[in-house]
Amino acid sequence: MDSSTLLYSLDLVSGNGLTLSSEQRAALHTSLIILKRNYKFHRVLFWGKIMGIKNDYFIAQGVGEDEMKDRKCLYSFNCMDWHLLPHATEALIAEVDVAAKGRFIGDPAYTYEHTEIRHRGEGDDAVEEEVMVKVSEERRLAVTVFTIDKEVAVVPRGAYIKSPHGTVQTNRSFEGLNPTEAAKLNNYLHFTNPKNLKKKSILEMADLNPSIDFLDPLSDDIPKGSWSLQFEHGSRVCVIRSLLWFGLTFFHVPETSQYGYVYMGDGLKNLDLPFMM
């Protein structure tokens, strides 16, 4: 959610009981403005909070010219002092998947270790060797934020446009979905590189607008039922919650440009979702 409307936005997503204290809100309101100026970001977003056993990580994102590609993630323990997170490469993601298990500790220097047996050579020359995979919690944090964004980051249809040069930017003429549109899951999109768009038939593509329909809708997600959509605050606000990543909450005020999402959870994926349907 955008730092310029942070206090207002937090109130709209607090229906599940997850929110921030008055001190944390005040600290974020000040520090995110300084963060934007120091790093020369176009916008700064409050991404959310990942709860650890000893300490909680507060996450912010700085956005550059391209809203999708030009993003940097930072974390803080006190909502005032911010530290850059490393970029989540494919190799790092693979290491974290193997080594990091269980709850976050709350110490970025904490090291997760995993020993696995790998086979070298073939036939009679095959040799088994033990390989120790080590990953710091700071790197695990970077991968977790990246994965959550990739799988459940949500935006309303029409909120972003894609230029002929491929740059993704906010749509300044976006005035919000009407109440009827806001009640349909296919009017909300994954804010990440599309997977299913290229699989659509020519007939399906004929109804799409290339400038705004360049993302995958939530209605295509498998399994069906992995999202909860409801209206709150006297039916004035549409709230969508992810059942795949508990703690991810998106909001949109119909017929306005107000929307955003925040994650407040333990950073663990709900792998039991298919059995809960």
XYZ file of C-alpha atoms in Angstrom:
277
model
C 0.000 0.000 0.000
C 1.175 3.495 -0.875
C 2.952 5.322 1.939
C 1.104 8.566 1.113
C -2.221 7.010 2.220
C -0.803 4.526 4.726
C -2.855 5.404 7.810
C -6.125 5.421 5.865
C -5.298 2.157 4.091
C -4.333 0.290 7.268
C -7.760 0.993 8.756
C -9.452 -0.573 5.723
C -7.597 -3.908 6.019
C -7.740 -4.273 9.800
C -10.907 -6.393 9.751
C -8.910 -9.575 10.396
C -7.385 -8.074 13.541
C -3.885 -7.593 12.127
C -2.740 -3.995 12.332
C 0.056 -1.777 13.654
C 0.404 0.132 16.906
C 0.145 3.923 17.042
C 3.912 4.183 17.567
C 4.649 1.988 14.546
C 2.255 3.971 12.354
C 3.817 7.273 13.373
C 7.345 5.958 12.785
C 6.446 4.570 9.342
C 4.682 7.760 8.312
C 7.908 9.705 8.896
C 10.583 7.200 7.900
C 9.027 6.220 4.553
C 9.068 9.863 3.440
C 12.782 10.054 4.297
C 13.355 6.703 2.574
C 11.762 7.975 -0.630
C 13.958 11.078 -0.639
C 17.235 9.332 0.211
C 16.886 6.559 -2.384
C 15.186 8.806 -4.978
C 12.256 6.417 -5.409
C 9.214 7.469 -7.419
C 6.973 5.875 -4.794
C 7.406 3.997 -1.532
C 5.044 1.219 -0.493
C 4.550 -0.369 2.900
C 4.589 -4.067 1.990
C 3.807 -5.529 5.401
C 5.182 -7.425 8.367
C 6.629 -10.929 8.703
C 6.393 -12.122 12.278
C 9.374 -13.912 13.796
C 9.900 -15.729 17.073
C 12.200 -13.052 18.549
C 11.578 -10.016 16.321
C 9.265 -8.962 13.500
C 10.424 -7.760 10.096
C 8.726 -4.668 8.669
C 9.028 -4.569 4.876
C 8.947 -1.573 2.523
C 9.313 -1.406 -1.252
C 10.764 1.418 -3.311
C 9.438 1.788 -6.850
C 11.263 3.281 -9.828
C 10.055 4.220 -13.313
C 8.790 0.728 -14.175
C 6.302 -0.287 -11.477
C 6.884 -3.996 -12.039
C 10.623 -4.306 -12.706
C 12.142 -1.351 -10.809
C 11.503 -2.446 -7.241
C 13.788 -2.650 -4.235
C 12.860 -4.221 -0.910
C 14.013 -3.025 2.495
C 13.420 -4.295 6.021
C 13.400 -2.769 9.483
C 12.881 -3.852 13.081
C 11.825 -0.472 14.491
C 10.096 1.125 11.461
C 12.848 3.776 11.372
C 16.175 2.216 10.299
C 15.967 0.461 6.930
C 18.283 -2.098 5.321
C 18.291 -3.255 1.699
C 17.368 -6.865 0.982
C 19.408 -8.827 -1.592
C 17.894 -9.618 -4.982
C 16.142 -13.001 -5.144
C 17.957 -14.909 -7.891
C 16.933 -18.375 -9.117
C 19.968 -19.941 -7.408
C 19.107 -18.251 -4.107
C 15.471 -19.360 -4.354
C 16.611 -22.966 -4.866
C 18.925 -22.795 -1.828
C 16.197 -21.349 0.399
C 13.700 -24.009 -0.701
C 16.150 -26.716 0.369
C 17.603 -25.290 3.580
C 15.116 -22.920 5.234
C 12.255 -24.532 7.155
C 9.959 -23.511 10.007
C 9.201 -20.119 11.504
C 11.339 -17.019 11.035
C 13.581 -16.313 14.021
C 13.843 -12.546 13.701
C 17.642 -12.432 13.342
C 18.923 -11.639 9.808
C 22.314 -13.198 10.632
C 20.787 -16.517 11.682
C 21.955 -19.344 9.384
C 19.822 -22.262 8.248
C 21.764 -25.432 7.461
C 20.781 -28.509 5.482
C 22.892 -31.531 4.589
C 22.061 -33.460 1.443
C 23.742 -36.376 -0.315
C 24.697 -35.881 -3.944
C 25.982 -38.502 -6.374
C 28.987 -37.813 -8.574
C 30.019 -39.981 -11.498
C 28.251 -42.961 -13.038
C 28.292 -46.738 -12.667
C 31.179 -48.149 -10.634
C 32.750 -44.693 -10.417
C 29.726 -43.211 -8.655
C 30.641 -41.499 -5.398
C 28.347 -40.180 -2.692
C 29.262 -36.931 -1.010
C 27.609 -34.823 1.649
C 26.944 -31.215 0.725
C 26.090 -28.597 3.334
C 23.685 -25.886 2.135
C 23.736 -22.720 4.258
C 21.336 -19.785 3.914
C 21.071 -16.688 6.100
C 17.664 -15.526 7.301
C 18.151 -12.220 5.491
C 18.302 -14.112 2.195
C 15.326 -16.228 3.178
C 13.414 -13.015 3.881
C 14.236 -11.674 0.403
C 13.029 -14.896 -1.241
C 9.836 -14.985 0.837
C 8.876 -11.412 -0.092
C 9.633 -12.143 -3.757
C 7.571 -15.358 -3.708
C 4.558 -13.770 -2.013
C 4.589 -10.927 -4.552
C 4.908 -13.397 -7.409
C 2.018 -15.581 -6.253
C -0.509 -13.270 -4.583
C 0.227 -9.573 -5.277
C -3.107 -8.101 -6.445
C -4.161 -4.993 -8.414
C -7.550 -3.992 -9.870
C -8.037 -4.260 -13.642
C -7.131 -0.955 -15.270
C -4.982 0.361 -12.413
C -1.797 -0.125 -14.472
C -1.038 0.359 -18.141
C 1.701 -1.079 -20.320
C 3.330 1.238 -22.844
C 4.360 0.108 -26.358
C 7.936 0.038 -25.016
C 6.947 -2.485 -22.334
C 7.110 -0.121 -19.350
C 4.440 -0.702 -16.694
C 3.166 2.448 -14.981
C 0.206 3.531 -12.870
C -2.852 4.557 -14.867
C -3.536 8.157 -13.870
C -7.010 8.029 -15.419
C -8.046 5.011 -13.311
C -11.158 5.941 -11.337
C -11.851 2.558 -9.789
C -14.122 -0.366 -10.535
C -17.851 0.119 -10.166
C -19.588 -1.908 -7.414
C -20.736 -4.592 -9.875
C -17.243 -5.036 -11.328
C -15.667 -4.974 -7.871
C -17.691 -8.034 -6.847
C -16.156 -10.209 -9.594
C -12.800 -11.911 -9.094
C -11.888 -11.687 -12.793
C -11.518 -7.907 -12.423
C -8.505 -8.352 -10.139
C -5.104 -9.254 -11.541
C -1.818 -10.796 -10.392
C 0.823 -8.058 -10.405
C 3.585 -10.246 -11.802
C 4.669 -11.590 -15.181
C 1.692 -13.480 -16.683
C 1.709 -17.260 -17.066
C -1.693 -18.021 -18.588
C -2.160 -15.034 -20.896
C -0.253 -16.605 -23.791
C -2.326 -19.781 -23.481
C -5.595 -17.987 -24.274
C -7.231 -18.570 -27.639
C -7.543 -15.880 -30.321
C -11.253 -15.645 -29.532
C -10.546 -14.968 -25.842
C -7.824 -12.427 -26.668
C -10.248 -10.505 -28.912
C -12.139 -9.236 -25.850
C -8.983 -7.975 -24.103
C -7.391 -4.534 -24.183
C -3.596 -5.027 -24.609
C -2.754 -1.860 -22.674
C -4.502 -2.976 -19.458
C -5.113 -6.734 -19.910
C -1.482 -7.834 -19.792
C -1.761 -9.696 -16.461
C -3.429 -12.914 -15.278
C -6.810 -12.582 -13.484
C -7.329 -14.158 -10.059
C -10.277 -16.131 -11.445
C -7.838 -18.360 -13.383
C -6.071 -19.538 -10.224
C -5.937 -23.224 -9.376
C -7.327 -24.492 -7.075
C -10.568 -22.555 -7.328
C -11.533 -21.022 -4.025
C -8.051 -19.870 -3.042
C -9.358 -16.305 -2.626
C -11.961 -14.831 -0.284
C -13.814 -11.747 -1.610
C -16.213 -9.769 0.546
C -17.443 -6.230 1.146
C -16.738 -4.577 4.487
C -17.145 -1.177 6.167
C -20.825 -0.955 5.284
C -20.247 -2.513 1.835
C -18.074 0.462 0.891
C -14.793 -1.464 0.614
C -14.026 -4.651 -1.320
C -11.582 -6.839 0.636
C -9.837 -9.877 -0.857
C -7.834 -12.301 1.268
C -5.512 -15.056 0.110
C -5.991 -18.551 1.504
C -2.664 -19.643 0.011
C -0.673 -17.072 1.991
C -2.609 -16.338 5.180
C -2.163 -12.667 6.070
C -2.255 -11.231 2.530
C -5.120 -8.722 2.391
C -6.063 -6.537 -0.581
C -8.570 -3.676 -0.525
C -10.270 -1.502 -3.129
C -12.777 1.302 -2.626
C -15.112 1.106 -5.660
C -15.379 4.200 -7.880
C -12.179 5.639 -6.402
C -8.488 5.132 -7.138
C -7.891 3.782 -3.629
C -6.462 0.246 -3.574
C -3.534 -1.666 -2.131
C -2.444 -4.802 -0.337
C -0.486 -5.686 2.752
C 0.915 -8.913 4.164
C 0.982 -9.564 7.898
C 1.782 -13.166 8.679
C 4.426 -15.712 9.602
C 5.863 -16.012 6.086
C 4.773 -19.641 5.681
C 2.788 -20.884 2.695
C -0.448 -22.784 3.343
C 0.444 -26.087 1.678
C -2.757 -27.680 3.011
C -4.970 -25.501 0.794
C -5.929 -28.271 -1.706
C -7.190 -30.400 1.194
C -9.239 -27.524 2.631
C -11.394 -27.053 -0.456
